[in-house]
Short mmCIF file of C-alpha atoms and ligand atoms in Angstrom, two decimals:
data_model
loop_
_atom_site.label_atom_id
_atom_site.label_comp_id
_atom_site.label_asym_id
_atom_site.label_seq_id
_atom_site.Cartn_x
_atom_site.Cartn_y
_atom_site.Cartn_z
CA MET A 1000 100.39 69.78 -67.15
CA TRP A 1001 98.22 72.82 -67.92
CA ASP A 1002 96.59 73.30 -71.37
CA LEU A 1003 97.68 76.94 -71.33
CA CYS A 1004 100.03 79.06 -69.27
CA VAL A 1005 99.62 82.84 -69.64
CA LEU A 1006 102.51 85.03 -68.53
CA GLY A 1007 101.08 88.38 -67.39
CA ALA A 1008 97.54 89.33 -66.27
CA GLY A 1009 97.13 92.66 -68.08
CA PRO A 1010 94.40 93.11 -70.73
CA ALA A 1011 96.10 90.70 -73.18
CA GLY A 1012 96.74 87.91 -70.67
CA TYR A 1013 93.40 88.21 -68.88
CA ALA A 1014 91.44 88.16 -72.17
CA ALA A 1015 93.46 85.17 -73.41
CA ALA A 1016 92.78 83.22 -70.20
CA MET A 1017 89.05 83.97 -70.34
CA ARG A 1018 88.75 82.84 -73.95
CA ALA A 1019 90.55 79.58 -73.10
CA HIS A 1020 88.13 79.11 -70.19
CA ASP A 1021 85.23 79.35 -72.69
CA LEU A 1022 86.82 76.44 -74.55
CA GLY A 1023 86.94 74.26 -71.43
CA LYS A 1024 90.72 74.52 -71.03
CA ARG A 1025 92.82 74.28 -67.87
CA VAL A 1026 94.61 77.63 -67.62
CA VAL A 1027 97.21 79.07 -65.26
CA ILE A 1028 98.10 82.79 -65.24
CA ILE A 1029 101.40 83.98 -63.76
CA GLU A 1030 101.34 87.58 -62.49
CA GLN A 1031 104.15 89.35 -60.67
CA ASP A 1032 102.12 92.35 -59.57
CA ARG A 1033 98.47 93.41 -59.77
CA VAL A 1034 95.86 91.85 -62.04
CA GLY A 1035 94.87 94.30 -64.79
CA GLY A 1036 98.35 95.57 -65.72
CA ALA A 1037 98.62 98.98 -67.36
CA GLY A 1038 95.03 98.59 -68.55
CA ILE A 1039 94.11 99.66 -65.01
CA HIS A 1040 97.12 100.69 -62.87
CA SER A 1041 99.18 103.78 -63.73
CA GLY A 1042 97.71 103.39 -67.18
CA ALA A 1043 94.51 103.42 -69.19
CA LEU A 1044 91.87 103.39 -66.41
CA SER A 1045 93.73 105.49 -63.84
CA SER A 1046 94.68 108.19 -66.37
CA LYS A 1047 91.17 108.27 -67.80
CA THR A 1048 89.73 108.72 -64.33
CA MET A 1049 92.07 111.69 -63.87
CA TRP A 1050 91.02 113.04 -67.25
CA HIS A 1051 87.29 112.78 -66.54
CA LEU A 1052 87.62 114.38 -63.12
CA SER A 1053 89.76 117.18 -64.58
CA ASN A 1054 87.16 117.79 -67.30
CA ASP A 1055 84.35 117.94 -64.76
CA TYR A 1056 86.41 120.39 -62.75
CA ALA A 1057 87.19 122.59 -65.77
CA CYS A 1058 83.51 122.58 -66.78
CA ALA A 1059 82.36 123.45 -63.28
CA CYS A 1060 84.84 126.36 -63.21
CA ALA A 1061 83.81 127.67 -66.64
CA THR A 1062 82.40 131.18 -66.57
CA ASP A 1063 80.58 131.13 -69.92
CA ARG A 1064 77.56 129.02 -69.01
CA GLY A 1065 75.42 130.98 -66.67
CA TYR A 1066 76.44 129.42 -63.36
CA ARG A 1067 79.26 130.47 -61.08
CA ALA A 1068 81.17 128.72 -58.32
CA ILE A 1069 81.28 131.62 -55.90
CA GLY A 1070 84.59 131.37 -54.04
CA GLY A 1071 85.77 128.42 -56.17
CA PHE A 1072 86.00 124.72 -55.40
CA GLU A 1073 88.23 122.89 -53.02
CA VAL A 1074 90.51 120.47 -54.85
CA SER A 1075 93.78 118.86 -53.91
CA TYR A 1076 95.98 116.28 -55.56
CA ALA A 1077 95.30 113.95 -52.63
CA MET A 1078 91.52 114.20 -53.22
CA LEU A 1079 92.02 113.52 -56.92
CA ILE A 1080 94.20 110.49 -56.31
CA GLU A 1081 91.73 109.14 -53.75
CA SER A 1082 89.08 109.06 -56.50
CA VAL A 1083 91.52 107.52 -58.95
CA ARG A 1084 92.38 104.77 -56.45
CA ALA A 1085 88.67 104.10 -55.83
CA ALA A 1086 88.08 103.68 -59.58
CA VAL A 1087 91.09 101.41 -59.99
CA LYS A 1088 90.07 99.29 -57.00
CA GLU A 1089 86.51 98.96 -58.30
CA ARG A 1090 87.70 97.44 -61.58
CA ARG A 1091 90.44 95.33 -60.03
CA ASP A 1092 87.99 93.83 -57.52
CA LEU A 1093 85.80 92.74 -60.45
CA LEU A 1094 88.71 90.99 -62.14
CA ASP A 1095 89.91 89.39 -58.88
CA ARG A 1096 86.41 88.19 -57.93
CA GLN A 1097 85.95 86.60 -61.32
CA LEU A 1098 89.28 84.79 -60.96
CA GLU A 1099 88.22 83.49 -57.55
CA ARG A 1100 85.06 82.01 -59.08
CA LEU A 1101 86.86 80.48 -62.06
CA ALA A 1102 89.46 78.75 -59.87
CA LYS A 1103 87.06 75.79 -59.62
CA PRO A 1104 86.38 73.78 -62.82
CA ASN A 1105 83.04 74.39 -64.58
CA ASP A 1106 80.87 71.82 -66.43
CA THR A 1107 83.07 71.91 -69.51
CA GLY A 1108 86.25 71.49 -67.42
CA GLY A 1109 87.35 75.12 -67.86
CA VAL A 1110 89.40 76.39 -64.94
CA VAL A 1111 91.66 79.43 -64.45
CA ASN A 1112 94.19 79.57 -61.62
CA ILE A 1113 96.48 82.44 -60.81
CA VAL A 1114 100.01 82.03 -59.48
CA ARG A 1115 101.67 85.13 -58.01
CA GLY A 1116 105.32 85.68 -58.83
CA VAL A 1117 107.84 86.49 -61.54
CA GLY A 1118 107.88 83.95 -64.36
CA ARG A 1119 110.68 82.96 -66.73
CA PHE A 1120 111.08 80.09 -69.17
CA VAL A 1121 113.45 77.29 -68.13
CA SER A 1122 112.58 75.05 -71.09
CA PRO A 1123 110.19 75.32 -74.07
CA ASN A 1124 107.41 73.70 -71.98
CA ALA A 1125 108.19 74.93 -68.50
CA LEU A 1126 108.32 78.19 -66.58
CA GLU A 1127 109.85 78.82 -63.22
CA VAL A 1128 107.93 81.21 -60.96
CA LYS A 1129 109.76 83.04 -58.21
CA HIS A 1130 107.40 83.98 -55.39
CA LYS A 1131 107.82 87.05 -53.15
CA ASP A 1132 109.07 84.87 -50.28
CA GLY A 1133 111.90 83.57 -52.48
CA THR A 1134 110.41 80.13 -53.10
CA VAL A 1135 110.33 78.79 -56.64
CA GLU A 1136 107.60 76.81 -58.40
CA LYS A 1137 107.76 75.04 -61.75
CA ILE A 1138 104.78 75.31 -64.12
CA GLU A 1139 104.45 73.03 -67.16
CA ALA A 1140 101.99 73.60 -70.00
CA THR A 1141 101.25 72.54 -73.57
CA ASN A 1142 100.79 76.11 -74.83
CA PHE A 1143 101.91 79.55 -73.67
CA VAL A 1144 100.86 83.16 -74.22
CA ILE A 1145 103.49 85.77 -73.41
CA ALA A 1146 101.56 88.88 -72.32
CA THR A 1147 104.15 90.70 -70.23
CA GLY A 1148 103.30 94.16 -71.56
CA SER A 1149 105.60 97.17 -71.55
CA LYS A 1150 107.15 99.84 -69.33
CA PRO A 1151 108.04 103.52 -69.80
CA ARG A 1152 111.23 104.21 -71.76
CA CYS A 1153 113.79 106.15 -69.73
CA PRO A 1154 116.34 107.76 -72.07
CA ASP A 1155 120.00 107.81 -71.03
CA GLY A 1156 121.01 111.00 -69.28
CA ILE A 1157 117.60 111.79 -67.75
CA PRO A 1158 117.68 111.20 -63.98
CA VAL A 1159 114.28 109.57 -63.42
CA ASP A 1160 114.04 109.38 -59.60
CA GLY A 1161 110.30 108.75 -59.31
CA GLU A 1162 109.82 111.97 -57.28
CA LEU A 1163 110.97 115.08 -59.10
CA VAL A 1164 111.53 113.41 -62.46
CA VAL A 1165 108.81 110.84 -63.05
CA THR A 1166 107.23 108.61 -65.67
CA SER A 1167 103.54 107.69 -65.94
CA ASP A 1168 104.31 104.94 -63.38
CA HIS A 1169 104.99 107.51 -60.63
CA ILE A 1170 102.72 110.43 -61.43
CA GLU A 1171 100.05 109.43 -58.94
CA SER A 1172 102.54 109.75 -56.09
CA PHE A 1173 102.92 113.55 -56.27
CA PRO A 1174 102.25 115.03 -52.81
CA HIS A 1175 100.40 118.03 -54.31
CA PHE A 1176 99.68 119.70 -57.65
CA PRO A 1177 103.11 120.94 -58.76
CA ASP A 1178 103.33 124.67 -59.50
CA SER A 1179 105.10 123.89 -62.76
CA MET A 1180 105.99 120.79 -64.76
CA VAL A 1181 107.80 120.05 -67.99
CA ILE A 1182 106.59 117.13 -70.09
CA VAL A 1183 109.32 115.56 -72.19
CA GLY A 1184 107.62 114.06 -75.26
CA ALA A 1185 104.47 115.24 -77.03
CA GLY A 1186 102.97 111.86 -77.85
CA VAL A 1187 99.57 110.64 -76.64
CA ILE A 1188 100.45 109.90 -73.01
CA GLY A 1189 102.38 113.17 -72.53
CA CYS A 1190 99.57 115.21 -74.09
CA GLU A 1191 96.93 113.39 -72.01
CA TYR A 1192 98.67 114.30 -68.75
CA ALA A 1193 99.20 117.87 -70.05
CA THR A 1194 95.41 118.00 -70.51
CA VAL A 1195 94.72 116.74 -66.99
CA PHE A 1196 97.02 119.27 -65.30
CA ALA A 1197 95.89 122.12 -67.60
CA ASN A 1198 92.24 121.35 -66.78
CA PHE A 1199 92.88 121.70 -63.05
CA GLY A 1200 94.63 125.01 -63.74
CA LYS A 1201 97.07 124.68 -60.84
CA THR A 1202 100.21 123.71 -62.76
CA LYS A 1203 102.07 125.65 -65.43
CA ILE A 1204 102.79 123.03 -68.10
CA ASN A 1205 105.58 123.12 -70.69
CA ILE A 1206 105.79 120.43 -73.36
CA ILE A 1207 109.03 119.71 -75.21
CA ASP A 1208 108.51 118.51 -78.74
CA ARG A 1209 111.32 117.60 -81.15
CA GLN A 1210 108.90 117.97 -84.07
CA PRO A 1211 107.42 121.24 -85.35
CA ARG A 1212 104.05 120.03 -84.04
CA ILE A 1213 102.58 117.76 -81.37
CA LEU A 1214 101.01 114.37 -82.23
CA PRO A 1215 103.18 113.96 -85.35
CA PHE A 1216 101.32 110.80 -86.49
CA GLU A 1217 98.02 112.72 -86.75
CA ASP A 1218 96.90 115.08 -89.52
CA GLU A 1219 98.09 118.64 -89.15
CA ASP A 1220 94.60 120.12 -88.64
CA VAL A 1221 93.91 117.67 -85.79
CA ALA A 1222 97.25 118.39 -84.08
CA GLU A 1223 96.83 122.15 -84.54
CA GLU A 1224 93.33 122.17 -83.02
CA VAL A 1225 94.72 120.43 -79.92
CA ALA A 1226 97.80 122.69 -79.81
CA GLU A 1227 95.65 125.83 -80.07
CA ASN A 1228 93.46 124.68 -77.19
CA PHE A 1229 96.54 123.83 -75.13
CA GLU A 1230 97.98 127.29 -75.73
CA GLN A 1231 94.67 128.92 -74.80
CA ALA A 1232 94.84 127.00 -71.52
CA GLY A 1233 98.29 128.41 -70.81
CA VAL A 1234 100.33 125.36 -71.88
CA THR A 1235 103.65 126.27 -73.52
CA ILE A 1236 104.74 123.98 -76.37
CA HIS A 1237 108.49 124.19 -77.05
CA ARG A 1238 108.16 123.22 -80.73
CA SER A 1239 111.08 121.88 -82.82
CA SER A 1240 113.13 121.85 -79.64
CA LYS A 1241 115.94 119.57 -78.63
CA LEU A 1242 116.37 118.69 -74.98
CA GLU A 1243 120.07 119.30 -74.30
CA SER A 1244 120.05 118.37 -70.62
CA LEU A 1245 117.72 117.81 -67.70
CA ARG A 1246 119.02 117.65 -64.12
CA ILE A 1247 117.94 118.11 -60.56
CA VAL A 1248 119.35 121.32 -59.05
CA ASP A 1249 118.50 122.50 -55.51
CA GLY A 1250 115.39 120.33 -55.38
CA LYS A 1251 114.06 121.65 -58.71
CA VAL A 1252 114.25 120.37 -62.26
CA GLU A 1253 116.46 122.42 -64.56
CA TYR A 1254 116.39 121.75 -68.29
CA VAL A 1255 118.09 123.25 -71.30
CA ILE A 1256 116.50 123.26 -74.75
CA THR A 1257 117.72 124.45 -78.12
CA ASN A 1258 115.13 125.57 -80.64
CA ALA A 1259 115.24 125.19 -84.45
CA GLY A 1260 117.06 128.53 -84.76
CA GLY A 1261 119.86 127.25 -82.48
CA LYS A 1262 118.83 129.45 -79.52
CA SER A 1263 119.30 127.84 -76.11
CA GLU A 1264 117.07 128.40 -73.11
CA THR A 1265 117.44 127.22 -69.49
CA ILE A 1266 114.21 126.74 -67.56
CA ARG A 1267 113.49 125.65 -63.96
CA VAL A 1268 110.31 123.82 -62.99
CA GLU A 1269 109.09 121.87 -59.97
CA ARG A 1270 108.70 118.47 -61.68
CA ALA A 1271 109.32 116.68 -64.97
CA LEU A 1272 107.26 113.95 -66.61
CA VAL A 1273 109.25 111.84 -69.04
CA SER A 1274 106.94 110.41 -71.68
CA VAL A 1275 109.00 109.26 -74.64
CA GLY A 1276 107.44 105.91 -75.46
CA ARG A 1277 107.41 102.45 -73.92
CA VAL A 1278 109.60 99.36 -74.23
CA PRO A 1279 108.38 95.74 -74.21
CA ASN A 1280 108.92 93.65 -71.06
CA THR A 1281 110.81 90.82 -72.70
CA ARG A 1282 114.13 90.86 -70.84
CA GLY A 1283 114.80 88.20 -68.24
CA LEU A 1284 112.08 85.88 -69.56
CA GLY A 1285 114.60 83.24 -70.69
CA LEU A 1286 113.50 83.64 -74.31
CA GLU A 1287 116.97 83.30 -75.86
CA GLN A 1288 117.47 79.80 -74.39
CA ILE A 1289 114.22 78.47 -75.88
CA GLY A 1290 114.53 80.09 -79.32
CA VAL A 1291 111.81 82.77 -79.11
CA GLU A 1292 113.04 85.61 -81.31
CA ILE A 1293 112.89 89.27 -80.32
CA ASP A 1294 113.51 92.23 -82.65
CA LYS A 1295 116.02 95.05 -82.26
CA ASN A 1296 113.55 96.99 -80.10
CA ASN A 1297 113.07 93.96 -77.80
CA GLY A 1298 109.55 93.32 -79.15
CA LEU A 1299 108.55 89.69 -79.67
CA VAL A 1300 108.65 88.67 -83.33
CA VAL A 1301 105.22 87.26 -84.21
CA THR A 1302 103.22 86.15 -87.21
CA ASN A 1303 99.52 86.46 -86.40
CA THR A 1304 100.37 86.38 -82.67
CA ARG A 1305 102.52 83.21 -82.99
CA THR A 1306 106.17 83.52 -81.96
CA THR A 1307 109.07 81.72 -83.65
CA VAL A 1308 108.39 78.74 -81.33
CA PRO A 1309 105.07 77.27 -82.55
CA HIS A 1310 103.40 76.47 -79.18
CA ILE A 1311 104.35 79.88 -77.72
CA TRP A 1312 102.14 82.82 -78.65
CA ALA A 1313 102.32 86.50 -77.74
CA ALA A 1314 99.81 89.32 -77.38
CA GLY A 1315 99.60 92.97 -76.40
CA ASP A 1316 102.41 95.43 -75.74
CA ALA A 1317 105.07 92.69 -75.55
CA THR A 1318 104.88 92.55 -79.34
CA MET A 1319 104.97 96.37 -79.44
CA ASP A 1320 103.14 96.83 -82.73
CA ILE A 1321 100.25 98.87 -81.34
CA ALA A 1322 99.99 99.63 -77.62
CA LEU A 1323 96.27 99.75 -76.87
CA VAL A 1324 94.03 97.82 -74.50
CA ASN A 1325 91.57 96.88 -77.25
CA VAL A 1326 94.36 95.51 -79.45
CA ALA A 1327 95.93 93.63 -76.52
CA GLU A 1328 92.60 91.94 -75.78
CA LEU A 1329 91.91 91.12 -79.43
CA GLU A 1330 95.37 89.59 -79.83
CA GLY A 1331 95.03 87.54 -76.64
CA ARG A 1332 91.67 86.13 -77.75
CA TYR A 1333 92.93 85.54 -81.29
CA ALA A 1334 96.01 83.63 -80.08
CA VAL A 1335 93.89 81.29 -77.96
CA GLU A 1336 91.36 80.62 -80.72
CA ALA A 1337 94.17 79.92 -83.17
CA MET A 1338 96.13 77.62 -80.82
CA PHE A 1339 93.05 75.51 -80.06
CA GLY A 1340 92.13 75.13 -83.75
CA LEU A 1341 89.22 77.56 -84.14
CA SER A 1342 90.70 79.26 -87.25
CA PRO A 1343 89.69 82.79 -86.15
CA ARG A 1344 89.14 85.60 -88.65
CA PRO A 1345 92.32 87.70 -88.98
CA ILE A 1346 92.48 90.81 -86.81
CA GLN A 1347 91.60 93.84 -88.96
CA TYR A 1348 94.31 96.25 -87.95
CA GLU A 1349 93.13 98.76 -90.59
CA ALA A 1350 89.77 99.32 -88.82
CA LEU A 1351 91.32 99.95 -85.40
CA SER A 1352 89.88 102.71 -83.30
CA ALA A 1353 91.74 104.79 -80.74
CA ILE A 1354 90.95 107.67 -78.42
CA MET A 1355 93.19 110.50 -77.27
CA PHE A 1356 91.94 112.10 -74.09
CA LEU A 1357 92.98 115.63 -74.85
CA ARG A 1358 91.46 119.04 -74.89
CA PRO A 1359 89.16 118.40 -76.73
CA GLU A 1360 88.81 114.61 -76.97
CA VAL A 1361 90.11 113.16 -80.25
CA ALA A 1362 89.07 109.77 -81.64
CA SER A 1363 90.15 107.97 -84.75
CA VAL A 1364 89.24 104.95 -86.81
CA GLY A 1365 90.75 103.77 -90.09
CA LEU A 1366 92.91 106.03 -92.24
CA ASN A 1367 93.73 109.70 -91.81
CA GLU A 1368 94.97 111.89 -94.68
CA THR A 1369 98.62 111.41 -93.74
CA GLN A 1370 98.31 107.62 -93.82
CA ALA A 1371 96.29 107.62 -97.05
CA LYS A 1372 98.99 109.74 -98.73
CA THR A 1373 101.83 107.56 -97.40
CA GLN A 1374 100.05 104.43 -98.60
CA LYS A 1375 99.24 106.13 -101.95
CA ILE A 1376 95.51 105.52 -101.53
CA PRO A 1377 93.48 108.15 -103.45
CA TYR A 1378 90.77 109.60 -101.20
CA ARG A 1379 88.14 112.28 -100.79
CA VAL A 1380 87.73 114.11 -97.52
CA GLY A 1381 84.82 115.99 -95.95
CA VAL A 1382 85.28 118.18 -92.88
CA VAL A 1383 82.40 119.58 -90.81
CA GLY A 1384 83.10 122.12 -88.04
CA ASN A 1385 81.40 121.49 -84.70
CA ARG A 1386 79.97 125.03 -84.79
CA LEU A 1387 77.44 123.73 -87.34
CA VAL A 1388 76.27 120.82 -85.16
CA ASN A 1389 73.20 121.28 -82.94
CA ARG A 1390 74.40 118.98 -80.18
CA ASN A 1391 77.72 120.81 -79.92
CA ILE A 1392 75.87 124.12 -79.80
CA ALA A 1393 73.64 122.77 -77.02
CA MET A 1394 76.70 121.57 -75.09
CA ARG A 1395 78.33 125.00 -75.49
CA ALA A 1396 81.33 123.12 -76.88
CA THR A 1397 81.82 124.06 -80.51
CA HIS A 1398 85.61 123.71 -80.81
CA GLY A 1399 86.72 120.96 -83.18
CA PHE A 1400 85.41 119.11 -86.21
CA VAL A 1401 84.75 115.73 -87.79
CA LYS A 1402 86.73 114.59 -90.79
CA LEU A 1403 85.54 111.69 -92.94
CA LEU A 1404 87.68 109.97 -95.58
CA ALA A 1405 86.23 107.92 -98.44
CA ALA A 1406 87.83 106.14 -101.38
CA HIS A 1407 88.26 108.38 -104.41
CA ASP A 1408 86.39 106.19 -106.89
CA SER A 1409 83.96 104.05 -104.93
CA SER A 1410 82.69 106.09 -101.93
CA LYS A 1411 83.84 103.25 -99.62
CA ILE A 1412 84.47 104.66 -96.14
CA LEU A 1413 88.19 104.72 -95.27
CA GLY A 1414 88.46 106.57 -91.98
CA LEU A 1415 87.14 109.12 -89.53
CA ARG A 1416 88.65 111.64 -87.10
CA VAL A 1417 86.44 113.33 -84.52
CA VAL A 1418 87.84 116.26 -82.56
CA GLY A 1419 85.39 117.31 -79.85
CA PRO A 1420 83.19 116.03 -77.04
CA GLN A 1421 81.91 112.44 -77.27
CA ALA A 1422 84.46 111.72 -79.99
CA SER A 1423 85.01 108.18 -78.70
CA SER A 1424 81.33 107.20 -78.93
CA THR A 1425 80.96 108.88 -82.31
CA ILE A 1426 83.58 106.76 -84.07
CA GLN A 1427 82.07 103.45 -82.99
CA GLY A 1428 79.37 103.36 -85.69
CA ILE A 1429 81.91 104.18 -88.39
CA ALA A 1430 84.33 101.53 -87.05
CA PHE A 1431 81.56 99.02 -87.64
CA LEU A 1432 80.78 100.37 -91.13
CA ILE A 1433 84.46 100.23 -92.16
CA HIS A 1434 84.55 96.65 -90.84
CA MET A 1435 81.53 95.86 -93.09
CA GLY A 1436 82.98 97.64 -96.16
CA ALA A 1437 80.15 100.22 -96.14
CA THR A 1438 79.86 103.39 -98.28
CA LEU A 1439 78.94 107.06 -97.89
CA GLU A 1440 75.44 106.21 -99.15
CA ASP A 1441 74.99 103.84 -96.19
CA ILE A 1442 75.70 106.71 -93.79
CA ASP A 1443 73.38 109.04 -95.72
CA HIS A 1444 70.43 106.61 -95.66
CA CYS A 1445 70.72 105.62 -92.00
CA VAL A 1446 68.33 107.50 -89.70
CA HIS A 1447 70.52 109.19 -87.10
CA PRO A 1448 69.31 110.26 -83.64
CA HIS A 1449 68.88 113.99 -83.10
CA PRO A 1450 70.50 116.01 -81.73
CA ALA A 1451 73.66 113.89 -81.70
CA ILE A 1452 77.31 114.31 -82.65
CA PRO A 1453 77.19 111.54 -85.32
CA GLU A 1454 74.96 113.84 -87.37
CA ALA A 1455 78.16 115.74 -88.18
CA VAL A 1456 79.54 112.55 -89.72
CA GLN A 1457 76.35 112.14 -91.72
CA GLU A 1458 76.64 115.74 -92.91
CA ALA A 1459 80.26 115.09 -93.98
CA ALA A 1460 79.14 112.01 -95.95
CA ARG A 1461 76.33 113.99 -97.57
CA MET A 1462 78.72 116.80 -98.46
CA LEU A 1463 80.97 114.30 -100.25
CA LEU A 1464 77.89 113.06 -102.10
CA GLY A 1465 76.94 116.66 -103.03
CA ARG A 1466 73.76 116.67 -100.91
CA SER A 1467 74.52 118.23 -97.51
CA VAL A 1468 72.00 120.40 -95.63
CA MET A 1469 74.57 123.11 -94.84
CA LYS A 1470 76.43 124.29 -97.94
CA ALA A 1471 80.18 124.50 -98.43
CA ASP A 1472 79.73 127.60 -100.64
CA VAL A 1473 78.35 129.47 -97.62
CA TRP A 1474 80.38 127.96 -94.73
CA GLY A 1475 83.60 127.06 -96.53
CA PRO A 1476 85.05 130.58 -96.27
CA GLU A 1477 84.63 130.43 -92.48
CA GLY A 1478 86.44 127.06 -92.39
CA LEU A 1479 83.35 125.22 -91.17
CA LEU A 1480 82.82 122.97 -94.19
CA ARG A 1481 85.52 121.64 -96.46
CA CYS A 1482 85.68 119.07 -99.24
CA GLY A 1483 88.99 117.94 -100.66
CA GLU A 1484 90.89 115.08 -102.16
CA GLY A 1485 94.33 113.59 -102.15
C1 FAD B 2305 99.35 106.25 -68.95
C2 FAD B 2305 98.77 105.28 -69.93
C3 FAD B 2305 97.53 105.53 -70.49
C4 FAD B 2305 96.99 104.64 -71.42
N1 FAD B 2305 95.76 104.92 -71.95
C5 FAD B 2305 95.20 104.03 -72.82
C6 FAD B 2305 93.89 104.27 -73.34
O1 FAD B 2305 93.24 105.27 -73.04
N2 FAD B 2305 93.38 103.35 -74.20
C7 FAD B 2305 94.06 102.24 -74.56
O2 FAD B 2305 93.54 101.44 -75.35
N3 FAD B 2305 95.32 102.00 -74.09
C8 FAD B 2305 95.89 102.86 -73.23
N4 FAD B 2305 97.15 102.62 -72.73
C9 FAD B 2305 97.90 101.43 -73.21
C10 FAD B 2305 97.44 100.16 -72.51
O3 FAD B 2305 97.42 100.34 -71.12
C11 FAD B 2305 98.35 99.01 -72.89
O4 FAD B 2305 98.42 98.92 -74.29
C12 FAD B 2305 97.78 97.69 -72.34
O5 FAD B 2305 97.69 97.72 -70.94
C13 FAD B 2305 98.68 96.53 -72.77
O6 FAD B 2305 98.19 95.35 -72.20
P1 FAD B 2305 99.15 94.10 -71.98
O7 FAD B 2305 98.31 93.05 -71.35
O8 FAD B 2305 99.87 93.79 -73.22
O9 FAD B 2305 100.28 94.60 -70.97
P2 FAD B 2305 100.22 95.25 -69.49
O10 FAD B 2305 98.94 95.96 -69.27
O11 FAD B 2305 101.49 95.97 -69.39
O12 FAD B 2305 100.24 93.96 -68.55
C14 FAD B 2305 101.34 93.10 -68.48
C15 FAD B 2305 101.31 92.34 -67.16
O13 FAD B 2305 102.35 91.38 -67.17
C16 FAD B 2305 102.96 91.33 -65.89
N5 FAD B 2305 104.32 90.78 -66.05
C17 FAD B 2305 105.34 91.31 -66.75
N6 FAD B 2305 106.42 90.50 -66.70
C18 FAD B 2305 106.08 89.45 -65.94
C19 FAD B 2305 106.77 88.27 -65.50
N7 FAD B 2305 108.02 88.00 -65.86
N8 FAD B 2305 106.12 87.40 -64.70
C20 FAD B 2305 104.84 87.65 -64.30
N9 FAD B 2305 104.14 88.73 -64.69
C21 FAD B 2305 104.74 89.62 -65.50
C22 FAD B 2305 102.93 92.79 -65.43
O14 FAD B 2305 103.03 92.88 -64.02
C23 FAD B 2305 101.57 93.24 -65.95
O15 FAD B 2305 100.54 93.06 -65.00
C24 FAD B 2305 97.71 103.48 -71.78
C25 FAD B 2305 98.96 103.21 -71.20
C26 FAD B 2305 99.48 104.09 -70.28
C27 FAD B 2305 100.82 103.78 -69.65
#
């Protein structure tokens, strides 16, 4: 009998197993495919590798920085995917090697074994694992973590064939850069792949968006900055458009959209990427028989990572609250600490940070204006345009801005959005400050490195305190500094 059985070796399951190992527990992980899940494969790491390479390529091709690639660069989809596979393999080898080492017990008795195959519950304390060769093994444990993740949603009526009409699971199998591609869905994943293909400049990209604007969960100024940059790069956004049909005709993809005015348009492209959300992998796990409840969207019902069966916990995308690697890992670790009696501090979902790998990069932590308004939290907001920031000027990358939200009455920091290069690194300090309950004064008094992007955040804090170096009276009319409230 194992102390813990983890179903799924993606970020949630792997992190849960490692935390249980720290506590000297005997752990078995069941994985049907490759260790790392969507955190690595056809997911976070692979898409970010594509994004970085596409950015490098776009930068190298830029004609506004004094150097020129005479005759251009050689690039092919095959070369790109070779690099992506190398990156994915590098990370997966690390995870696999660690598992090999931890297969033998350590001084505290901690051991982690991996069993390859598809797992499903046959009783509240036992799973059956079906191996590739058809043999079946029974695994019994005292506690379980369900970390089976999610898969792309394929809406009815869209013929996803994995070749011409693909999801993020198939995109790496293109034989070449398509001449043209429609992206159905303007959420984060769709917009990230639009960025990658736009950066390489070899594919005409169309994005279909039901809403008047992309990234509907983000503030309008953030979404508009990204949309403007997309349009400058030749991406067409079919705004407020309904997809009437999408079919494969003569080896091409033909789709019909109707815009807000009721006008229909038929367009042919080489490929389609369907990116309309993800669904939890909870079917076929035998959950009904053992009383683990799932909601109407098939997500596991949890209270602080505990399912409706007390010794069975769940983490990551299978619960489908927030689909991010960092959240999956946090939940996996939290579940293990809670099940073995460590009384962990609750996960602070309000200080979560996320990155969108767009054009330019967008990173967020805490509240944005839309969320503050919905939650009826009075706030003040300071916006500083990147054109005023020395480091952006030096990088020749002055598109974008930082936007800092503070409480209306107390100057407590509520949230930050950074739109521009190094956005992901810039939010980290503020994530920590929000976690600590810090104020605008704390940002003002902290000595920042120079020249660095976080100085824009400091300038936003100072502006809200009425003591910025650059003055809103002068730069406000040009849209480079803005103070407001809501
Ligand atoms: C294209 C893309 C880009 C992304 N980019 C980012 C990003 O930049 N940043 C970020 O934070 N997040 C990103 N994400 C989201 C992130 O990848 C997921 O939130 C994260 O991987 C969820 O981790 P998980 O462990 O819950 O599930 P998964 O990573 O899905 O892992 C689940 C594992 O369980 C296994 N499994 C499922 N069912 C069974 C079974 N019955 N038996 C045995 N094994 C089973 C699967 O094979 C899989 O390995 C991205 C996702 C995609 C698709």
